[in-house]
Amino acid sequence: MADTAHAAPSGAPRRDFLKLVTGAFAAVGVGAMAWPFIASLMPAKDTLALASTDVDLAPITEGQAVTVMWRGKPVFVRNRTAKEIQEARAVPVNSMPDPATDQSRVQKDQWLVLVGICTHLGCVPTGQRLTDTRGDYGGWFCPCHGSHYDTSGRIRKGPAPRNLDVPQYAFTSDTKIRIG
Amino acid sequence: MSIGLYKSEFSNPVVRWIDQRLPVFTMMQKEYGTFPTPRNFNYFWNFGALAMITLMIMIATGIFLSMHYVANTHLAFDSIERIMRDVNAGWLIRYVHMNGASMFFIVVYIHIFRGMYYGSYKAPRELLWMLGVTIFLLMMATAFMGYVLPWGQMSFWGATVITNLFSAFPVVGNFIVELLWGGFSVDNATLNRFFSLHYLLPFVILGVVFLHVAALHITGSNNPLGIEPKGPQDTLPFHPYYTAKDSVGLVVYFIVFAGLVFFAPNYLGHADNYIPANPLVTPPHIVPEWYFLPYYAILRAVPDKLGGVLLMFGSILIWFVLPWLDRSPVRSMRFRPLARPFFLLWAVNFLVLLWVGAKPAEGTYVLIAQICTAYYFAYFLVVLPLLARLERPLPLPESISRPVLGGGPLPMGAAAKPMEKA
């Protein structure tokens, strides 16, 4: 009899099943439609194409520093003096808030490459120019909340939690680096 | 129950707590759950819901496009190309938005055809109809300004031609045109204000849609028979019956929509709009988007500048007074043996205008456009008023349930029985 197929015992689970399948199908559909919208907010291809920056180190004399733009952020490239390198390596690492040896932060001793963004709240520390305030440790000083970085870009005093980040970079020749 | 709380009938404690303070759940249940809807809808009644969904799609894609678009004459075209090439899924979002405009007009044209064929504009739904015409006018303005934004050749010259329409008005004409332009030609100021308004108007449309739906829920829906439901045996609860039926239509609609977006995204567009705007060179063959062609044909059919402009605006404004031009008490064309062929001819006539609008304005095409324009207005101003007096309508069915459920007169109990499953 046709009626028995619609009777409650077999009919109700079938309806539940149909509701579940419909709901799941709709949920997957909405998810699939949401993805392109979310993806469109991610960095576009032209943004990614500008994600590496080449820097010529030849004009930077000892003691000088330059700031270059990489992914919309300042990158500090500093040609350190022998004194600065010596200072950075003389201090005991364990006493620092974010212990790291100077050797682990450079590829060639004299060249220090850092993302110039204070790890506290994102300001740009001063210290690139010789006339800038460089803080108590001769590196960089963040004017926003008073973080002091040393000549290896390590946090030594103040609220910043981490050392200045070292971006991924490689020497493409003796006097050229590519950041990113 | 404390004084001041709404008497909610929901048992879920969280839902109930909210509902007592802000009865949105009761309202949704009343307007989209149990809302009594005539049981005899055909698929023409899907198109209101489809239009609503399309508006949502247009607003969503539009908001995301605006995050990448630059409203500046020097950058607009390139920013669109960047969306197409560099922005992740930018091509998809733009093609959905672009073809969504066309789909929106297809859906709304069918929705309007439905309203005209089944007499949905007649008492007591006159204001509902007029709000609908308002939405359509806002849509046209929004679509026109959206088409200007890519700053291609058609954008620029479409904007030039359409804004120049207002120069036809005596005395104030040139003032209005300069006001629209913000300068002495279509330029950066024009592009900026069009972008601003293109972003604003959809939300105005949303507001008028809300009023449109609110008015609908006072009068209730019309139906293919054009007679009012006489009781519960003539209606079904909106959910699950029409949510399910709308879903079927929605799936078919999305297939067509996706077909257009993925297989022929530029079919309805114009190749010239992929050439950056050049104020010194007009394209040899300039046409508006397809959905404006009937009105464009009317504009060109009239040899007088002001006359053409007035007839073009009048062709839509006349819809506002349709409820008073058609005084026949019978709504559905099914029961109007004379009005039915005249109306179907009017619909075909509309499509002929659409076709002729894309043809060059010369020779036979002008004559065809003129004949069609004449019939377009004659239908409203002569045929409908006359038929209201002359036509003898067919006998109307006693109720909605009788032709649907068939057989002899149904006792209330029998008619109500199939509803028990709900």
XYZ file of C-alpha atoms in Angstrom:
602
model
C 0.000 0.000 0.000
C 1.227 3.432 -0.892
C 0.231 4.788 2.488
C 2.564 2.564 4.445
C 5.590 4.131 2.780
C 4.604 7.452 4.324
C 3.869 6.021 7.742
C 5.694 7.611 10.641
C 8.337 4.939 11.461
C 9.981 4.965 8.038
C 8.849 8.449 6.956
C 10.298 10.477 9.798
C 13.951 9.373 9.492
C 13.741 9.859 5.743
C 12.585 13.433 6.228
C 15.357 13.984 8.762
C 17.827 12.596 6.257
C 16.555 14.856 3.493
C 16.726 17.900 5.758
C 20.248 16.987 6.767
C 21.394 16.454 3.181
C 19.779 19.711 2.039
C 21.318 21.609 4.933
C 24.759 20.103 4.344
C 24.547 20.827 0.625
C 23.583 24.443 1.301
C 26.367 24.818 3.881
C 28.994 23.484 1.464
C 27.602 25.761 -1.250
C 27.780 28.853 0.955
C 31.308 27.894 1.981
C 32.348 27.449 -1.642
C 30.862 30.828 -2.503
C 32.490 32.518 0.485
C 35.990 31.341 -0.471
C 36.519 33.628 -3.527
C 35.423 36.597 -1.441
C 37.891 35.806 1.320
C 40.615 35.027 -1.228
C 40.072 38.419 -2.858
C 41.125 40.067 0.399
C 44.470 38.225 0.411
C 47.508 39.880 -1.226
C 46.923 40.154 -4.968
C 49.359 38.841 -7.556
C 50.888 42.254 -8.232
C 51.418 42.712 -4.505
C 53.164 39.357 -4.299
C 55.256 40.230 -7.344
C 56.734 43.135 -5.378
C 57.521 40.927 -2.414
C 61.307 40.918 -2.886
C 63.687 43.872 -2.916
C 67.271 44.077 -4.174
C 69.738 46.266 -2.291
C 73.148 47.355 -3.526
C 75.503 47.486 -0.549
C 78.474 49.056 -2.349
C 77.641 52.717 -1.580
C 77.093 52.092 2.131
C 80.327 52.961 3.941
C 81.302 51.637 7.308
C 79.142 53.091 10.111
C 76.400 54.096 7.684
C 72.929 52.641 7.429
C 70.219 52.758 4.773
C 66.499 52.166 4.966
C 64.818 50.351 2.075
C 61.175 49.493 1.515
C 60.235 45.835 1.471
C 56.568 44.784 1.375
C 55.602 48.275 2.485
C 57.834 48.100 5.539
C 61.196 49.758 6.297
C 64.191 47.439 6.312
C 67.354 48.644 8.043
C 70.652 47.712 6.432
C 73.624 48.758 8.569
C 77.298 48.498 7.790
C 78.579 48.026 11.305
C 81.923 49.259 12.582
C 84.331 46.846 14.209
C 83.511 48.476 17.540
C 79.810 47.886 17.122
C 80.359 44.240 16.224
C 82.625 43.842 19.173
C 80.037 45.375 21.522
C 77.317 43.130 20.191
C 79.388 40.011 20.756
C 80.859 40.921 24.120
C 77.621 40.950 26.132
C 76.361 37.791 27.817
C 73.351 36.635 25.855
C 71.463 35.091 28.757
C 70.727 38.378 30.452
C 68.639 39.616 27.495
C 64.830 39.514 27.250
C 65.079 37.611 23.946
C 68.427 35.815 24.005
C 70.163 35.474 20.653
C 73.840 35.549 19.679
C 74.966 38.204 17.252
C 76.313 35.470 14.968
C 72.840 33.996 14.625
C 71.498 37.327 13.385
C 73.928 38.141 10.572
C 75.231 36.389 7.474
C 78.348 38.543 7.126
C 79.660 40.128 10.293
C 79.529 43.742 9.169
C 76.085 43.640 7.532
C 73.089 43.773 9.813
C 69.704 43.512 8.048
C 66.581 44.110 10.133
C 62.880 44.786 9.666
C 62.667 48.285 11.066
C 59.474 47.791 13.010
C 59.511 47.850 16.792
C 58.206 44.504 18.050
C 56.175 46.282 20.696
C 53.458 48.123 18.750
C 54.809 48.682 15.279
C 56.559 52.078 15.362
C 59.773 52.706 13.431
C 62.729 53.069 15.836
C 65.258 55.866 15.340
C 68.962 55.282 14.935
C 69.512 55.003 11.197
C 71.215 58.374 10.966
C 74.332 59.151 12.964
C 72.541 62.124 14.502
C 69.557 60.029 15.647
C 68.988 58.962 19.212
C 70.286 55.413 19.357
C 69.338 54.510 22.900
C 71.509 53.244 25.719
C 73.055 50.423 23.672
C 74.084 52.248 20.486
C 71.605 50.513 18.226
C 68.094 51.842 17.826
C 65.625 53.563 20.093
C 61.856 53.450 19.690
C 60.404 56.864 20.565
C 56.863 55.541 21.061
C 57.350 53.583 24.281
C 61.083 53.693 24.877
C 62.479 50.366 23.717
C 66.273 50.233 23.422
C 67.869 47.942 20.828
C 71.584 47.191 20.676
C 73.960 47.056 17.707
C 72.632 43.616 16.847
C 69.012 44.854 16.897
C 68.290 42.936 20.085
C 65.904 44.297 22.687
C 67.793 45.275 25.787
C 65.484 47.622 27.672
C 61.849 48.673 27.380
C 58.481 47.045 26.660
C 59.217 45.336 23.311
C 58.975 41.537 23.694
C 61.258 40.430 20.854
C 64.426 41.435 19.018
C 63.961 43.284 15.727
C 63.082 40.661 13.118
C 65.713 39.559 10.641
C 64.011 39.191 7.238
C 64.806 36.374 4.892
C 67.586 37.602 2.602
C 70.469 36.258 0.586
C 73.679 37.656 -0.857
C 73.294 37.554 -4.631
C 76.905 38.795 -4.993
C 79.532 40.211 -2.634
C 77.878 43.605 -2.589
C 74.227 42.833 -3.310
C 71.457 41.297 -1.278
C 67.902 40.272 -2.140
C 65.395 40.601 0.658
C 62.373 38.264 0.554
C 5.762 37.077 32.917
C 6.820 40.593 33.722
C 4.884 43.519 32.394
C 6.274 45.030 29.243
C 7.513 41.782 27.727
C 6.148 40.399 24.497
C 4.086 37.212 24.906
C 6.388 34.869 23.033
C 5.289 31.383 22.092
C 8.765 29.971 21.620
C 9.881 27.381 24.152
C 13.658 27.485 23.606
C 14.789 29.648 26.553
C 17.357 31.693 24.627
C 15.033 32.301 21.673
C 12.228 33.102 24.090
C 14.350 35.566 26.089
C 15.211 37.505 22.946
C 11.730 37.181 21.476
C 10.108 38.612 24.597
C 12.236 41.724 24.277
C 12.443 42.010 20.500
C 9.959 39.705 18.791
C 12.008 39.119 15.661
C 11.481 35.358 15.890
C 7.717 35.812 16.112
C 7.867 38.219 13.182
C 9.932 35.831 11.029
C 7.615 32.972 11.949
C 4.579 35.072 11.046
C 5.921 36.603 7.829
C 8.004 33.718 6.434
C 6.878 30.664 8.391
C 3.132 30.402 8.716
C 2.415 33.321 6.344
C -0.732 32.196 4.462
C 0.137 32.095 0.777
C -2.254 31.197 -2.071
C -1.803 27.519 -2.842
C -1.918 27.921 -6.634
C 1.346 29.794 -7.347
C 3.122 28.893 -10.554
C 6.851 29.390 -11.133
C 6.325 33.044 -12.097
C 6.006 33.650 -8.370
C 9.655 32.668 -7.847
C 10.971 35.849 -9.349
C 10.433 38.166 -6.390
C 12.603 35.920 -4.251
C 15.124 35.588 -7.082
C 15.314 39.382 -7.375
C 15.942 39.653 -3.636
C 18.739 37.064 -3.823
C 20.246 38.860 -6.813
C 20.231 42.167 -4.934
C 22.135 40.469 -2.114
C 24.656 39.019 -4.611
C 25.108 42.445 -6.228
C 25.689 44.157 -2.892
C 28.131 41.466 -1.706
C 30.183 41.390 -4.933
C 29.985 45.191 -5.190
C 31.378 45.761 -1.716
C 34.309 43.469 -2.453
C 34.942 45.090 -5.849
C 34.967 48.546 -4.285
C 37.851 47.411 -2.073
C 40.008 47.229 -5.221
C 38.409 49.780 -7.532
C 39.826 53.308 -7.848
C 37.388 56.079 -8.833
C 39.786 58.282 -10.747
C 39.830 58.854 -14.503
C 43.544 58.017 -14.675
C 43.332 54.857 -12.614
C 39.813 53.447 -12.976
C 40.379 51.407 -16.146
C 43.665 49.983 -14.887
C 42.181 49.169 -11.508
C 39.512 47.086 -13.257
C 42.199 45.282 -15.250
C 44.082 44.697 -12.020
C 40.928 43.166 -10.527
C 40.680 40.896 -13.566
C 44.340 39.823 -13.588
C 45.909 40.252 -10.169
C 43.283 40.191 -7.443
C 42.581 36.661 -6.235
C 39.253 35.528 -7.742
C 38.794 39.138 -8.852
C 37.727 37.968 -12.315
C 35.015 35.844 -10.735
C 33.695 38.573 -8.465
C 33.657 41.099 -11.294
C 32.017 38.752 -13.788
C 29.367 37.842 -11.211
C 28.726 41.545 -10.573
C 28.702 42.406 -14.279
C 26.432 39.548 -15.333
C 24.509 39.890 -12.087
C 23.273 43.234 -13.398
C 21.930 41.511 -16.504
C 20.427 38.674 -14.480
C 18.849 41.231 -12.141
C 17.119 42.907 -15.062
C 16.013 39.578 -16.590
C 14.510 38.549 -13.258
C 12.870 41.910 -12.649
C 11.473 42.086 -16.188
C 9.853 38.677 -15.707
C 8.641 39.818 -12.272
C 7.046 42.913 -13.843
C 5.571 40.832 -16.693
C 4.075 38.519 -14.065
C 2.569 41.499 -12.256
C 1.087 42.899 -15.453
C -0.253 39.566 -16.741
C -1.930 38.567 -13.504
C -3.077 42.082 -12.619
C -1.017 42.259 -9.442
C -1.064 46.072 -9.665
C -4.822 46.314 -9.074
C -6.552 47.246 -5.814
C -5.580 46.727 -3.089
C -1.989 46.364 -4.341
C -1.550 49.743 -6.091
C 1.043 51.064 -3.656
C 2.864 47.737 -3.686
C 3.091 48.084 -7.466
C 4.212 51.709 -7.313
C 6.970 50.822 -4.855
C 8.022 48.172 -7.358
C 8.213 50.740 -10.164
C 10.297 52.940 -7.836
C 12.690 50.048 -7.256
C 12.952 49.556 -11.009
C 13.802 53.244 -11.577
C 16.442 53.113 -8.828
C 17.843 49.952 -10.419
C 18.131 51.703 -13.759
C 19.992 54.636 -12.220
C 22.289 52.291 -10.304
C 23.008 50.118 -13.348
C 23.725 53.149 -15.518
C 26.188 54.632 -13.049
C 27.798 51.233 -12.471
C 28.425 50.900 -16.194
C 30.344 54.200 -16.156
C 32.815 53.074 -13.487
C 35.159 50.890 -15.636
C 35.856 54.073 -17.642
C 35.951 52.317 -20.995
C 34.761 53.854 -24.239
C 31.148 52.737 -23.728
C 31.252 53.930 -20.116
C 32.352 57.365 -21.161
C 30.115 57.816 -24.179
C 27.128 56.170 -22.505
C 27.537 58.632 -19.655
C 27.897 61.511 -22.102
C 24.786 60.596 -24.074
C 22.565 59.783 -21.095
C 23.510 62.890 -19.118
C 22.989 64.981 -22.255
C 19.385 63.770 -22.304
C 18.696 66.326 -19.608
C 19.897 69.123 -21.862
C 16.672 68.617 -23.804
C 14.676 70.352 -21.093
C 14.192 74.011 -21.936
C 15.753 76.732 -19.749
C 17.085 74.456 -16.946
C 18.559 71.780 -19.262
C 22.158 72.952 -19.383
C 22.150 73.772 -15.702
C 21.042 70.211 -14.862
C 23.696 68.702 -17.112
C 26.503 70.737 -15.545
C 25.157 69.821 -12.144
C 25.364 66.127 -13.074
C 28.853 66.484 -14.516
C 30.404 68.785 -11.934
C 32.200 70.407 -14.847
C 31.845 71.010 -18.542
C 32.127 67.408 -19.681
C 31.992 63.924 -18.222
C 35.205 63.885 -16.201
C 36.788 62.995 -12.898
C 34.153 64.811 -10.838
C 31.432 62.885 -12.684
C 33.163 59.559 -12.128
C 33.570 60.243 -8.416
C 29.956 61.180 -7.801
C 28.736 58.254 -9.889
C 30.835 55.897 -7.787
C 29.483 57.406 -4.592
C 25.877 57.124 -5.795
C 26.433 53.658 -7.255
C 27.455 52.549 -3.776
C 24.595 54.393 -2.073
C 21.604 53.526 -4.265
C 21.596 49.747 -3.697
C 20.982 50.407 -0.024
C 18.159 52.782 -0.944
C 16.810 49.965 -3.123
C 17.083 47.649 -0.125
C 14.989 50.096 1.885
C 12.304 50.346 -0.787
C 12.355 46.541 -1.155
C 11.623 46.355 2.561
C 8.599 48.620 2.060
C 7.612 46.585 -1.028
C 7.649 43.369 1.032
C 5.949 45.045 3.992
C 3.128 46.209 1.723
C 2.926 42.718 0.215
C 2.476 41.225 3.644
C -0.481 43.508 4.327
C -2.403 42.705 1.152
C -1.077 39.186 0.722
C 0.134 37.805 -2.600
C -1.875 37.841 -5.774
C -2.089 34.483 -7.579
C -2.573 33.120 -11.120
C -6.355 33.201 -10.789
C -6.367 36.765 -9.539
C -9.071 36.055 -6.945
C -8.587 36.536 -3.224
C -8.142 33.496 -0.964
C -11.424 32.855 0.830
C -10.067 30.876 3.740
C -7.428 28.454 4.966
C -8.376 25.895 2.307
C -7.061 28.355 -0.317
C -3.673 28.968 1.261
C -0.548 27.137 2.372
C 2.003 28.209 4.958
C 4.924 29.929 3.234
C 7.326 27.494 4.873
C 7.948 24.754 3.802
C 5.778 24.953 0.696
C 7.093 28.099 -0.965
C 10.541 28.085 0.578
C 10.871 24.699 -1.140
C 9.376 25.898 -4.415
C 11.574 29.017 -4.384
C 14.602 26.800 -3.754
C 13.863 24.775 -6.885
C 13.661 27.984 -8.909
C 16.826 29.259 -7.249
C 18.829 26.186 -8.259
C 17.701 26.530 -11.896
C 18.431 30.264 -11.736
C 21.951 29.680 -10.410
C 22.620 27.209 -13.237
C 21.710 29.859 -15.828
C 23.638 32.538 -13.915
C 26.730 30.324 -13.616
C 26.460 29.387 -17.286
C 26.644 33.053 -18.209
C 29.480 33.854 -15.783
C 31.675 30.877 -16.644
C 30.997 30.320 -20.337
C 29.926 33.656 -21.843
C 30.883 36.377 -19.367
C 31.149 39.071 -22.020
C 28.260 37.949 -24.190
C 25.906 40.648 -22.936
C 28.561 43.335 -22.725
C 30.147 45.444 -25.413
C 33.718 44.920 -26.649
C 34.314 48.682 -26.890
C 34.219 48.961 -23.126
C 37.588 47.189 -22.994
C 39.088 50.254 -24.709
C 40.037 53.000 -22.241
C 37.800 56.085 -22.385
C 38.853 58.633 -24.962
C 37.016 61.983 -24.887
C 38.200 62.722 -28.439
C 36.804 59.681 -30.273
C 33.235 58.412 -30.160
C 32.823 54.716 -31.022
C 31.091 54.314 -34.406
C 28.202 52.298 -33.014
C 27.166 53.375 -29.571
C 24.473 51.428 -27.723
C 23.490 51.177 -24.082
C 23.412 47.928 -22.151
C 20.777 45.509 -23.449
C 18.318 46.176 -20.623
C 18.021 49.834 -21.642
C 17.510 49.154 -25.340
C 13.672 49.378 -25.404
C 13.788 52.887 -23.923
C 16.679 53.816 -26.167
C 14.571 52.714 -29.166
C 11.705 54.934 -27.961
C 14.116 57.856 -27.564
C 15.380 57.486 -31.118
C 11.962 56.844 -32.622
C 10.960 60.455 -32.027
C 12.501 63.015 -34.398
C 12.256 65.750 -31.752
C 14.925 65.961 -29.011
C 12.673 66.991 -26.145
C 9.819 64.780 -27.364
C 12.065 61.731 -27.464
C 13.358 62.359 -23.969
C 9.853 62.893 -22.590
C 8.503 59.739 -24.222
C 11.475 57.756 -22.962
C 10.958 58.817 -19.360
C 7.202 58.562 -19.845
C 7.478 54.944 -20.968
C 8.319 53.914 -17.419
C 6.583 56.656 -15.477
C 3.315 55.552 -17.092
C 3.612 52.315 -15.098
C 2.933 54.368 -11.963
C -0.623 55.094 -13.090
C -1.291 51.649 -14.557
C -3.657 50.733 -11.683
C -5.884 53.643 -12.736
C -5.584 53.148 -16.486
C -6.774 49.554 -16.229
C -10.135 49.801 -14.435
C -11.268 46.267 -15.223
C -12.133 44.526 -11.944
C -10.753 41.205 -13.233
C -7.085 40.808 -12.393
C -5.809 37.729 -14.179
C -5.503 37.842 -17.964
C -6.681 34.227 -17.931
C -10.212 35.538 -17.672
C -9.802 38.474 -20.035
C -10.214 37.133 -23.597
C -9.518 40.506 -25.239
C -6.946 42.046 -22.918
C -4.854 38.852 -22.961
C -3.830 38.980 -26.654
C -3.371 42.767 -26.485
C -1.072 42.377 -23.496
C 0.918 39.510 -25.002
C 1.328 41.621 -28.125
C 2.539 44.450 -25.875
C 5.134 42.099 -24.366
C 6.328 41.016 -27.820
C 6.280 44.679 -28.832
C 8.591 45.391 -25.874
C 11.017 42.728 -27.120
C 10.898 44.182 -30.638
C 11.795 47.575 -29.159
C 14.695 45.884 -27.361
C 15.867 44.389 -30.644
C 15.456 47.557 -32.706
C 17.204 49.616 -30.015
C 20.449 47.848 -30.882
C 20.090 48.545 -34.615
C 21.346 51.695 -36.325
C 18.778 54.499 -36.257
C 18.087 54.599 -39.995
C 15.691 53.379 -42.673
C 13.165 50.676 -41.745
C 14.474 50.411 -38.194
C 13.201 53.882 -37.415
C 9.786 53.025 -38.801
C 9.630 49.802 -36.758
C 10.666 51.730 -33.638
C 7.972 54.313 -34.300
C 5.209 51.734 -34.757
C 6.294 49.879 -31.618
C 6.499 53.113 -29.616
C 2.988 53.991 -30.721
C 1.638 50.612 -29.644
C 3.625 50.739 -26.374
C 1.697 53.835 -25.314
C -1.584 52.961 -27.056
C -1.831 49.808 -24.964
C -1.788 51.862 -21.757
C -3.680 54.937 -22.906
C -6.260 53.497 -25.329
C -6.546 49.709 -25.166
C -6.721 49.195 -21.402
C -9.161 52.052 -20.643
C -11.437 50.930 -23.507
C -11.337 47.237 -22.624
C -12.352 48.001 -19.064
C -15.689 49.110 -20.502
C -16.046 46.887 -23.569
C -14.617 43.541 -22.531
C -16.777 40.736 -21.177
C -14.563 38.670 -18.889
C -14.877 34.893 -18.520
C -16.576 33.624 -15.367
C -14.186 33.576 -12.412
C -13.771 30.362 -10.401
C -15.527 30.221 -7.055
C -12.346 29.802 -5.091
C -8.652 29.012 -5.426
C -8.953 25.552 -3.936
C -11.633 24.297 -6.330
C -9.689 24.346 -9.617
C -6.572 23.163 -7.775
C -8.074 20.283 -5.862
C -10.681 19.521 -8.552
C -14.089 17.894 -8.177
C -17.229 19.302 -6.685
C -17.617 21.693 -3.827
C -15.294 20.716 -1.021
C -16.329 20.702 2.587
C -13.957 22.629 4.802
C -12.741 19.477 6.546
C -11.775 17.680 3.355
C -9.906 20.650 2.002
C -7.958 21.034 5.188
C -6.912 17.424 5.366
C -3.844 17.453 3.076
C -2.440 20.233 5.199
C -2.175 18.032 8.264
C 1.177 16.766 7.062
C 2.575 20.215 7.531
